[in-house]
Coordinates of C-alpha atoms in Angstrom, one line a residue:
Chain A
X1 CA -8.3 0.5 -17.4
X2 CA -9.8 2.6 -14.7
X3 CA -7.1 5.2 -15.2
X4 CA -8.2 5.7 -18.8
X5 CA -11.8 6.2 -17.6
X6 CA -10.6 8.7 -15.1
X7 CA -9.1 10.8 -17.8
X8 CA -12.3 12.2 -19.3
X9 CA -15.4 10.9 -17.7
X10 CA -15.2 12.8 -14.4
X11 CA -14.4 16.0 -16.2
X12 CA -17.3 15.6 -18.7
X13 CA -19.8 14.6 -16.0
X14 CA -18.9 17.6 -13.9
X15 CA -19.1 19.9 -16.9
X16 CA -22.5 18.5 -17.8
X17 CA -23.6 18.9 -14.2
X18 CA -22.7 22.6 -14.4
X19 CA -24.7 23.1 -17.6
X20 CA -27.7 21.3 -16.0
X21 CA -27.3 23.4 -12.9
X22 CA -27.7 26.8 -14.5
X23 CA -30.3 25.5 -16.9
X24 CA -32.4 24.5 -13.9
X25 CA -32.6 28.1 -12.8
X26 CA -33.0 29.6 -16.2
X27 CA -35.0 32.6 -15.0
X28 CA -32.1 33.6 -12.8
X29 CA -29.3 32.7 -15.1
X30 CA -30.6 33.7 -18.5
X31 CA -33.8 35.7 -18.3
X32 CA -32.5 38.1 -15.7
X33 CA -29.4 39.1 -17.7
X34 CA -31.7 39.5 -20.8
X35 CA -33.8 42.0 -18.9
X36 CA -30.8 43.9 -17.6
X37 CA -29.1 44.0 -21.0
X38 CA -32.4 45.3 -22.6
X39 CA -32.6 48.0 -19.9
X40 CA -29.0 49.1 -20.5
X41 CA -29.6 49.3 -24.2
X42 CA -32.8 51.2 -23.8
X43 CA -31.6 53.7 -21.2
X44 CA -28.0 54.2 -22.2
X45 CA -28.0 53.2 -25.8
X46 CA -31.2 54.8 -27.0
X47 CA -32.3 57.4 -24.5
X48 CA -29.0 58.9 -23.2
X49 CA -27.2 57.8 -26.4
X50 CA -29.0 60.4 -28.5
X51 CA -27.1 63.2 -26.7
X52 CA -23.7 61.5 -26.8
X53 CA -21.5 62.2 -29.9
X54 CA -18.5 60.0 -30.4
X55 CA -15.5 61.5 -32.1
X56 CA -15.5 58.6 -34.6
X57 CA -19.0 59.5 -35.6
X58 CA -20.2 56.1 -34.6
X59 CA -23.6 55.7 -33.0
X60 CA -23.3 55.3 -29.2
X61 CA -25.8 52.4 -29.3
X62 CA -23.4 50.5 -31.6
X63 CA -20.4 51.4 -29.4
X64 CA -22.3 50.2 -26.3
X65 CA -23.3 46.7 -27.6
X66 CA -19.9 45.0 -27.6
X67 CA -19.2 46.3 -24.1
X68 CA -22.5 44.9 -22.9
X69 CA -21.9 41.6 -24.6
X70 CA -18.5 41.2 -22.9
X71 CA -19.8 42.5 -19.6
X72 CA -22.6 39.9 -19.7
X73 CA -20.1 37.2 -20.5
X74 CA -17.6 38.1 -17.8
X75 CA -20.2 38.7 -15.1
X76 CA -22.0 35.5 -15.7
X77 CA -18.9 33.3 -16.1
X78 CA -17.7 34.7 -12.7
X79 CA -21.1 34.3 -11.0
X80 CA -21.7 30.8 -12.3
X81 CA -18.4 29.4 -11.2
X82 CA -18.3 31.2 -7.8
X83 CA -21.9 30.4 -7.0
X84 CA -21.4 26.8 -7.9
X85 CA -18.5 26.5 -5.4
X86 CA -20.1 28.5 -2.7
X87 CA -23.4 26.6 -3.1
X88 CA -21.5 23.3 -3.0
X89 CA -19.6 24.5 0.1
X90 CA -22.9 25.4 1.8
X91 CA -24.5 22.1 0.9
X92 CA -21.4 20.1 1.8
X93 CA -21.2 18.9 -1.8
X94 CA -17.7 20.3 -2.4
X95 CA -16.3 17.5 -0.3
X96 CA -17.8 15.1 -2.8
X97 CA -15.3 16.4 -5.4
X98 CA -12.4 16.0 -2.9
X99 CA -13.3 12.4 -2.0
X100 CA -13.7 11.4 -5.7
X101 CA -10.9 10.8 -8.2
X102 CA -11.5 14.2 -9.8
X103 CA -8.2 16.0 -10.1
X104 CA -8.0 19.7 -9.2
X105 CA -7.3 20.5 -12.8
X106 CA -10.4 18.6 -14.0
X107 CA -12.6 20.5 -11.4
X108 CA -11.2 23.8 -12.5
X109 CA -11.7 23.3 -16.2
X110 CA -15.1 21.7 -15.8
X111 CA -16.4 24.5 -13.6
X112 CA -14.7 27.2 -15.7
X113 CA -16.1 25.8 -19.0
X114 CA -19.5 25.6 -17.3
X115 CA -19.2 29.2 -16.3
X116 CA -18.1 30.3 -19.8
X117 CA -21.0 28.3 -21.3
X118 CA -23.4 30.5 -19.3
X119 CA -21.4 33.6 -20.1
X120 CA -21.6 32.8 -23.9
X121 CA -25.3 32.2 -23.7
X122 CA -25.9 35.5 -22.0
X123 CA -23.4 37.2 -24.4
X124 CA -25.3 35.8 -27.4
X125 CA -28.6 36.8 -26.1
X126 CA -27.3 40.3 -25.3
X127 CA -25.9 40.6 -28.9
X128 CA -29.2 39.6 -30.5
X129 CA -31.2 42.0 -28.3
X130 CA -28.6 44.6 -29.3
X131 CA -29.1 43.8 -32.9
X132 CA -32.9 44.3 -32.5
X133 CA -32.3 47.7 -30.9
X134 CA -29.8 48.6 -33.7
X135 CA -32.3 47.6 -36.4
X136 CA -35.0 49.7 -34.7
X137 CA -32.8 52.7 -34.0
X138 CA -30.4 52.7 -36.9
X139 CA -32.2 50.8 -39.6
X140 CA -29.5 48.2 -39.9
X141 CA -27.8 45.5 -37.9
X142 CA -24.2 45.3 -36.8
X143 CA -21.9 43.0 -38.8
X144 CA -19.2 41.2 -36.9
X145 CA -15.8 42.3 -38.3
X146 CA -13.8 39.3 -37.0
X147 CA -15.9 36.3 -35.7
X148 CA -12.8 34.4 -34.8
X149 CA -11.4 37.2 -32.6
X150 CA -14.8 37.6 -31.1
X151 CA -14.9 33.9 -30.1
X152 CA -11.3 34.1 -28.8
X153 CA -11.9 37.1 -26.5
X154 CA -15.2 35.8 -25.2
X155 CA -13.7 32.4 -24.5
X156 CA -10.5 33.6 -22.9
X157 CA -12.2 36.3 -20.9
X158 CA -15.0 34.1 -19.8
X159 CA -12.8 31.2 -18.8
X160 CA -10.4 33.6 -17.0
X161 CA -13.3 35.2 -15.0
X162 CA -14.8 31.8 -14.2
X163 CA -11.4 30.8 -12.8
X164 CA -11.2 34.0 -10.8
X165 CA -14.8 33.2 -9.5
X166 CA -13.6 29.8 -8.4
X167 CA -10.6 31.2 -6.5
X168 CA -12.7 33.9 -4.7
X169 CA -15.3 31.4 -3.8
X170 CA -12.8 28.9 -2.4
X171 CA -11.3 31.6 -0.1
X172 CA -14.6 33.0 0.9
X173 CA -15.8 32.0 4.4
X174 CA -19.2 33.5 4.1
X175 CA -21.6 34.7 1.3
X176 CA -20.7 38.2 2.4
X177 CA -17.1 37.7 1.3
X178 CA -18.2 36.7 -2.2
X179 CA -20.7 39.5 -2.5
X180 CA -18.1 42.1 -1.2
X181 CA -15.7 41.0 -3.9
X182 CA -18.4 41.4 -6.5
X183 CA -19.6 44.8 -5.3
X184 CA -16.3 46.4 -4.3
X185 CA -13.8 45.0 -6.9
X186 CA -15.5 43.3 -9.8
X187 CA -18.3 45.8 -10.5
X188 CA -16.1 48.9 -10.4
X189 CA -13.5 47.2 -12.6
X190 CA -16.2 46.3 -15.2
X191 CA -17.8 49.7 -15.2
X192 CA -14.4 51.4 -15.4
X193 CA -13.2 49.0 -18.0
X194 CA -14.7 50.9 -20.9
X195 CA -18.1 49.3 -21.3
X196 CA -19.8 52.6 -21.5
X197 CA -17.1 55.0 -22.7
X198 CA -13.9 55.2 -24.6
X199 CA -10.9 55.8 -22.4
X200 CA -9.8 58.5 -24.9
X201 CA -12.4 60.7 -23.2
X202 CA -10.5 60.4 -19.9
X203 CA -7.7 62.7 -18.7
X204 CA -4.2 61.3 -19.5
X205 CA -3.6 60.2 -15.9
X206 CA -6.8 58.2 -15.7
X207 CA -6.1 56.7 -19.1
X208 CA -2.8 55.4 -17.7
X209 CA -4.6 54.0 -14.6
X210 CA -7.2 52.3 -16.9
X211 CA -4.4 50.4 -18.6
X212 CA -4.0 48.4 -15.3
X213 CA -7.6 47.3 -15.5
X214 CA -7.6 43.8 -17.0
X215 CA -11.2 44.2 -18.1
X216 CA -10.2 47.0 -20.5
X217 CA -8.4 44.5 -22.7
X218 CA -11.3 42.0 -22.9
X219 CA -13.9 44.8 -23.6
X220 CA -11.8 46.4 -26.3
X221 CA -10.9 43.1 -27.8
X222 CA -14.6 42.3 -28.3
X223 CA -15.3 45.9 -29.5
X224 CA -12.6 45.5 -32.1
X225 CA -13.9 42.1 -33.1
X226 CA -17.4 43.5 -33.8
X227 CA -16.8 47.1 -34.8
X228 CA -13.2 47.3 -35.8
X229 CA -12.4 50.0 -33.2
X230 CA -10.5 49.8 -30.0
X231 CA -8.8 52.0 -27.4
X232 CA -5.8 49.6 -27.3
X233 CA -4.0 47.6 -30.0
X234 CA -6.0 44.5 -30.5
X235 CA -3.0 42.2 -30.6
X236 CA -1.7 43.7 -27.4
X237 CA -5.2 43.1 -26.0
X238 CA -5.1 39.5 -27.2
X239 CA -1.7 39.0 -25.6
X240 CA -2.8 40.6 -22.3
X241 CA -6.0 38.4 -22.3
X242 CA -3.8 35.3 -22.6
X243 CA -1.5 36.5 -19.8
X244 CA -4.5 37.2 -17.6
X245 CA -6.0 33.8 -18.4
X246 CA -2.7 32.2 -17.3
X247 CA -2.6 34.3 -14.1
X248 CA -6.2 33.3 -13.3
X249 CA -5.4 29.6 -13.9
X250 CA -2.4 29.7 -11.6
X251 CA -4.5 31.5 -9.0
X252 CA -7.2 28.9 -9.2
X253 CA -4.7 26.0 -9.0
X254 CA -3.2 27.7 -5.9
X255 CA -6.7 28.2 -4.4
X256 CA -7.7 24.6 -5.0
X257 CA -4.4 23.4 -3.3
X258 CA -4.7 25.8 -0.4
X259 CA -8.3 26.8 -0.2
X260 CA -11.0 25.1 1.9
X261 CA -13.3 22.4 0.6
X262 CA -15.0 22.1 4.0
X263 CA -18.7 22.9 4.3
X264 CA -19.9 26.2 5.9
Chain B
X1 CA -2.3 -9.7 0.1
X2 CA -1.9 -6.1 1.2
X3 CA -4.0 -4.8 4.0
X4 CA -7.2 -3.1 3.0
X5 CA -6.1 -0.1 5.1
X6 CA -2.7 0.4 6.7
X7 CA -2.2 3.5 8.9
X8 CA 1.4 4.1 10.1
X9 CA 2.4 6.7 12.7
X10 CA -0.3 9.1 11.5
X11 CA -0.3 12.6 12.9
X12 CA -2.8 15.3 12.1
X13 CA -2.4 18.7 13.7
X14 CA -4.6 21.8 13.4
X15 CA -2.4 24.7 14.6
X16 CA -1.7 23.7 18.2
X17 CA -4.3 21.0 18.4
X18 CA -3.2 17.5 17.8
X19 CA -6.3 15.7 16.5
X20 CA -4.5 12.5 15.6
X21 CA -1.4 11.6 17.5
X22 CA 0.9 8.9 16.2
X23 CA -1.8 6.4 15.3
X24 CA -0.9 3.0 13.8
X25 CA -3.3 0.2 12.9
X26 CA -4.4 -1.9 10.0
X27 CA -7.7 -3.3 8.6
X28 CA -7.6 -6.7 6.9
X29 CA -9.4 -7.4 3.7
X30 CA -13.0 -8.4 4.2
X31 CA -13.2 -7.5 7.8
X32 CA -15.4 -5.0 9.7
X33 CA -13.3 -2.8 11.8
X34 CA -14.9 -0.5 14.4
X35 CA -13.1 2.8 15.2
X36 CA -14.6 3.8 18.5
X37 CA -14.1 6.8 20.7
X38 CA -16.0 9.6 22.4
X39 CA -16.9 12.9 20.5
X40 CA -13.8 14.8 19.6
X41 CA -11.5 11.8 19.9
X42 CA -10.1 12.2 16.4
X43 CA -12.1 9.7 14.5
X44 CA -13.4 12.1 11.8
X45 CA -9.9 13.7 11.4
X46 CA -8.5 10.3 10.9
X47 CA -11.1 9.5 8.3
X48 CA -10.6 12.8 6.6
X49 CA -6.9 12.0 6.1
X50 CA -7.8 8.5 4.7
X51 CA -10.0 10.0 2.1
X52 CA -7.6 12.9 1.5
X53 CA -10.0 15.7 2.5
X54 CA -7.2 16.6 4.9
X55 CA -3.4 16.2 4.4
X56 CA -1.6 14.3 7.2
X57 CA 1.0 16.3 9.2
X58 CA 3.2 13.1 9.2
X59 CA 2.9 9.4 8.8
X60 CA 1.3 7.4 6.0
X61 CA -2.0 5.9 5.0
X62 CA -2.2 3.0 2.4
X63 CA -5.3 1.5 0.9
X64 CA -4.7 -1.9 -0.5
X65 CA -1.0 -1.1 -0.6
X66 CA -1.2 2.2 -2.4
X67 CA -0.2 5.4 -0.5
X68 CA -3.1 7.9 -0.5
X69 CA -0.6 10.8 -0.7
X70 CA 1.3 9.3 -3.7
X71 CA -1.6 8.0 -5.8
X72 CA -4.8 9.6 -4.4
X73 CA -6.9 9.1 -7.5
X74 CA -6.2 5.3 -7.3
X75 CA -7.0 5.1 -3.6
X76 CA -10.1 7.2 -4.0
X77 CA -11.4 4.9 -6.8
X78 CA -11.2 2.0 -4.3
X79 CA -12.9 3.8 -1.4
X80 CA -16.4 4.9 -0.6
X81 CA -17.3 7.1 2.3
X82 CA -20.6 7.7 4.1
X83 CA -20.0 11.0 5.9
X84 CA -21.4 12.0 9.2
X85 CA -23.3 15.0 7.9
X86 CA -26.1 15.1 5.4
X87 CA -25.1 16.5 2.0
X88 CA -27.8 18.6 0.3
X89 CA -27.6 18.7 -3.5
X90 CA -30.0 21.6 -4.1
X91 CA -31.0 21.4 -7.8
X92 CA -30.8 17.7 -8.5
X93 CA -32.9 14.7 -7.9
X94 CA -31.6 11.4 -6.4
X95 CA -31.1 9.7 -9.8
X96 CA -29.2 12.7 -11.2
X97 CA -27.0 12.9 -8.0
X98 CA -26.0 9.3 -8.3
X99 CA -25.4 9.6 -12.1
X100 CA -23.1 12.5 -11.5
X101 CA -21.4 10.8 -8.6
X102 CA -20.7 7.7 -10.7
X103 CA -19.2 10.0 -13.3
X104 CA -16.8 11.5 -10.8
X105 CA -15.5 7.9 -10.4
X106 CA -15.1 7.4 -14.1
X107 CA -18.3 5.5 -14.7
X108 CA -20.5 6.9 -17.4
X109 CA -23.3 4.3 -17.8
X110 CA -24.1 3.1 -14.3
X111 CA -27.8 2.7 -14.4
X112 CA -27.8 -0.9 -13.4
X113 CA -25.8 -0.4 -10.2
X114 CA -27.7 2.8 -9.4
X115 CA -31.1 1.1 -9.7
X116 CA -29.8 -1.9 -7.7
X117 CA -28.8 0.4 -4.9
X118 CA -32.0 2.4 -5.1
X119 CA -34.1 -0.8 -4.8
X120 CA -31.8 -2.2 -2.1
X121 CA -32.0 0.9 0.0
X122 CA -35.8 1.5 -0.6
X123 CA -35.3 4.7 -2.6
X124 CA -36.3 3.6 -6.0
X125 CA -39.8 5.2 -5.8
X126 CA -38.2 8.4 -4.6
X127 CA -35.6 8.6 -7.3
X128 CA -37.1 11.8 -8.9
X129 CA -37.2 13.7 -5.6
X130 CA -34.7 16.2 -4.4
X131 CA -32.8 15.8 -1.2
X132 CA -34.9 18.3 0.7
X133 CA -38.0 16.3 -0.1
X134 CA -36.6 13.2 1.6
X135 CA -37.0 12.1 5.2
X136 CA -33.9 12.0 7.5
X137 CA -33.6 8.2 7.1
X138 CA -33.8 8.5 3.3
X139 CA -31.1 11.1 3.2
X140 CA -28.9 8.8 5.2
X141 CA -29.6 6.0 2.7
X142 CA -28.8 8.3 -0.2
X143 CA -25.4 8.9 1.4
X144 CA -24.8 5.1 1.5
X145 CA -26.0 4.8 -2.2
X146 CA -23.5 7.5 -3.2
X147 CA -20.7 5.7 -1.4
X148 CA -21.4 2.5 -3.2
X149 CA -22.1 3.6 -6.8
X150 CA -18.6 2.8 -7.9
X151 CA -18.5 -0.6 -6.0
X152 CA -15.6 0.3 -3.7
X153 CA -13.4 -2.3 -2.1
X154 CA -13.2 -0.3 1.1
X155 CA -16.3 1.3 2.6
X156 CA -15.9 3.9 5.4
X157 CA -19.0 4.6 7.5
X158 CA -18.6 7.6 9.7
X159 CA -21.5 7.3 12.2
X160 CA -24.0 6.2 9.6
X161 CA -26.7 5.7 12.1
X162 CA -26.5 9.0 14.0
X163 CA -30.1 10.2 14.5
X164 CA -31.6 7.2 12.8
X165 CA -34.5 5.2 14.2
X166 CA -34.0 1.6 15.5
X167 CA -35.7 -0.1 12.5
X168 CA -33.6 1.7 9.9
X169 CA -30.5 1.1 12.0
X170 CA -31.2 -2.6 12.0
X171 CA -31.7 -2.7 8.2
X172 CA -28.5 -0.7 7.7
X173 CA -26.5 -3.1 9.7
X174 CA -28.0 -6.0 7.8
X175 CA -26.9 -4.3 4.6
X176 CA -23.5 -3.8 6.0
X177 CA -23.3 -7.5 6.8
X178 CA -24.3 -8.3 3.3
X179 CA -21.7 -6.0 1.9
X180 CA -19.0 -7.7 3.9
X181 CA -20.2 -11.1 2.6
X182 CA -19.7 -9.8 -0.9
X183 CA -16.0 -9.0 0.0
X184 CA -16.2 -5.3 0.9
X185 CA -13.9 -4.2 3.7
X186 CA -15.7 -1.9 6.2
X187 CA -14.3 0.7 8.6
X188 CA -17.0 2.1 10.8
X189 CA -17.4 4.6 13.6
X190 CA -20.5 4.5 15.8
X191 CA -21.6 5.4 19.2
X192 CA -23.9 2.3 19.4
X193 CA -21.4 0.0 21.1
X194 CA -23.8 -2.9 21.4
X195 CA -24.2 -2.9 17.6
X196 CA -20.4 -2.5 17.1
X197 CA -19.9 -5.5 19.4
X198 CA -22.2 -7.6 17.2
X199 CA -20.8 -6.4 13.9
X200 CA -17.1 -5.7 14.2
X201 CA -14.4 -8.4 13.9
X202 CA -11.9 -6.0 15.4
X203 CA -12.1 -2.6 17.1
X204 CA -9.8 0.2 17.8
X205 CA -10.5 2.6 20.7
X206 CA -9.3 6.1 20.1
X207 CA -9.2 8.9 22.7
X208 CA -7.7 12.4 22.6
X209 CA -6.1 11.6 19.3
X210 CA -4.3 8.5 20.5
X211 CA -5.2 4.9 19.7
X212 CA -5.5 3.3 23.2
X213 CA -6.3 -0.2 22.3
X214 CA -6.8 -2.3 19.1
X215 CA -7.7 -5.9 18.7
X216 CA -10.4 -8.5 18.1
X217 CA -13.6 -7.5 19.7
X218 CA -14.0 -10.6 21.8
X219 CA -10.4 -10.5 23.1
X220 CA -10.8 -6.8 24.0
X221 CA -13.9 -7.6 26.0
X222 CA -12.3 -10.5 27.7
X223 CA -9.2 -8.4 28.6
X224 CA -11.1 -5.5 30.0
X225 CA -14.3 -6.9 31.5
X226 CA -15.4 -9.5 34.1
X227 CA -18.3 -11.9 34.4
X228 CA -20.8 -11.3 37.1
X229 CA -22.2 -14.6 38.5
X230 CA -25.3 -14.4 40.7
X231 CA -26.4 -17.5 42.5
X232 CA -29.6 -18.3 44.5
X233 CA -29.1 -21.2 46.8
X234 CA -31.7 -23.5 48.2
X235 CA -30.6 -22.8 51.8
X236 CA -28.6 -20.2 53.6
X237 CA -25.0 -21.1 53.6
X238 CA -22.3 -20.1 56.0
X239 CA -20.0 -17.2 55.3
X240 CA -18.1 -17.9 52.1
X241 CA -14.5 -16.9 51.6
X242 CA -13.4 -16.5 48.0
X243 CA -11.4 -13.7 46.3
X244 CA -14.1 -13.3 43.6
X245 CA -17.0 -12.9 46.1
X246 CA -18.6 -9.5 45.8
X247 CA -21.8 -9.9 47.8
X248 CA -23.5 -12.4 50.1
X249 CA -26.9 -12.0 51.6
X250 CA -28.6 -15.1 53.2
X251 CA -29.1 -17.5 50.2
X252 CA -28.0 -15.1 47.5
X253 CA -24.3 -14.8 46.6
X254 CA -22.5 -12.8 43.8
X255 CA -19.1 -13.2 42.3
X256 CA -17.1 -11.3 39.7
X257 CA -14.7 -13.5 37.8
X258 CA -12.3 -12.8 34.9
X259 CA -13.9 -13.2 31.5
X260 CA -11.6 -16.1 30.8
X261 CA -12.6 -18.1 33.9
X262 CA -15.1 -20.9 33.7
X263 CA -18.1 -21.1 36.1
X264 CA -17.2 -24.7 36.9
X265 CA -13.8 -23.5 38.2
X266 CA -15.6 -21.0 40.5
X267 CA -17.9 -23.6 41.9
X268 CA -15.0 -26.0 42.5
X269 CA -13.2 -23.2 44.4
X270 CA -16.2 -22.3 46.6
X271 CA -17.1 -26.0 47.1
X272 CA -20.7 -25.2 46.4
X273 CA -22.9 -28.1 45.5
X274 CA -24.6 -27.9 42.1
X275 CA -27.7 -29.5 43.7
X276 CA -27.9 -26.5 46.1
X277 CA -28.2 -24.0 43.3
X278 CA -31.8 -22.9 42.6
X279 CA -30.9 -20.2 40.1
X280 CA -27.8 -19.0 38.3
X281 CA -27.4 -15.8 36.4
X282 CA -24.3 -14.9 34.3
X283 CA -23.8 -11.3 33.1
X284 CA -21.0 -11.3 30.5
X285 CA -18.9 -8.2 30.0
X286 CA -19.8 -6.0 27.1
X287 CA -17.9 -3.9 24.6
X288 CA -19.3 -0.9 26.3
X289 CA -17.8 -2.0 29.7
X290 CA -14.5 -2.6 27.9
X291 CA -14.7 0.8 26.3
X292 CA -15.3 2.5 29.6
X293 CA -12.5 0.6 31.2
X294 CA -10.1 1.6 28.4
X295 CA -11.1 5.3 28.6
X296 CA -11.2 5.2 32.4
X297 CA -7.6 3.9 32.5
X298 CA -6.3 6.9 30.6
X299 CA -8.2 9.8 32.3

């Protein structure tokens, strides 16, 4: 009897806790990304975008929106999951998970889905803000070419990055470790992953280097889903996204088995 | 019936430090067992392995017959723990914390038990407050409520009264006694040995990772302590000769006898007349004395 109850309830309650957690600090989790997306669209999309000509003839503002949508999703999924673990470590709450019958798998999926929920919320807000900018600037809104692919890339990318956030947070021994990972690894990868430019504009050598950046596949997957254009084959991007999700999942399982649950 | 807790040859090492060294003992269903030891003795490491926060280096831990390494989710469902340190839950209020905590144990609608505990522990009117808004004593009581939301069969209290005032300590121990009456088995660690002596059916004394002694509280006290008998006589008596005599000054004499020896036996040996005794004072040995003796014997 109790085993049956342990199958879903602990997972669902932890997932619900994650949603409630980021909704309690809605200014930090939703409004702040809204402001930053608006600034990116205003400065890069409208102001600088006027002087950027894409070879496809597409408006730079339209090109930018999918990248910002995915960047918002990945960043927030990562931040939500990692800050949840780090915050729980700091408060001593992480040991609560360990002493309860929550399995590692349940914790990973609940926290990852919590992270992707925030990521999707920010992605949606960014997309709608982008649509407003598009309407003002171009006189029309973007139509999504493939909604299913869009959901696929947002979900797979968001869950993967949330899992990476969990792993980094579990291995972090101080807030500095987490912030160093964000500043020195995650941020450069996102900015160099094709959010603001097409890798076709890079020299051949750097194009090849870019192919090792996992974020390139997520960004281009979303760009293809919305605009129908991509620097890489979309099915290859989908395959790479699934491979990366698998890698991040294995990494998070390993981290939960070996990382520290003890409070700071 | 299986023991509530069975620890067999448990070893826990942290690099070169052996925190728990070949410890074996059991806790019977329905008893209060006190795990006593100085700071750094290995109590918390031992508890961490029971609740699977730490993996044992070797040995086994079973809760009601189930190995914690083999079926941890089953053993965790039966166990509640009150940790030594306060846990801060940042964003959530007390009722939310207890609701989520119930959920982690597979209980979705647990309002009745949560409200029962909140009333019982004097937290009901504070249920919408966050942890940081609570006093130290309330935070401790919240930890106890968390440990009991899923009605565990085994409750582990790791120094639950550390830094708690005397009134709250008293009420906590009363609650612990009530829990035992309702069938909950309790393993507790505390530095308040007088309270442990009153509460615990059996105690284990751990030092430097090794379990030095384990047994019924009374038997341990009897084994390791002596009774001090102080007599005031109506008149000065001649020099007494008795192997238990520790002090004699005019009409005042003192003896130290084994805990198992009766006062009547002593009087018979010394051939003192009961009618000559004006006052008699008996100081029984305490758990604290036994604890000191056990630790003193190994240092």
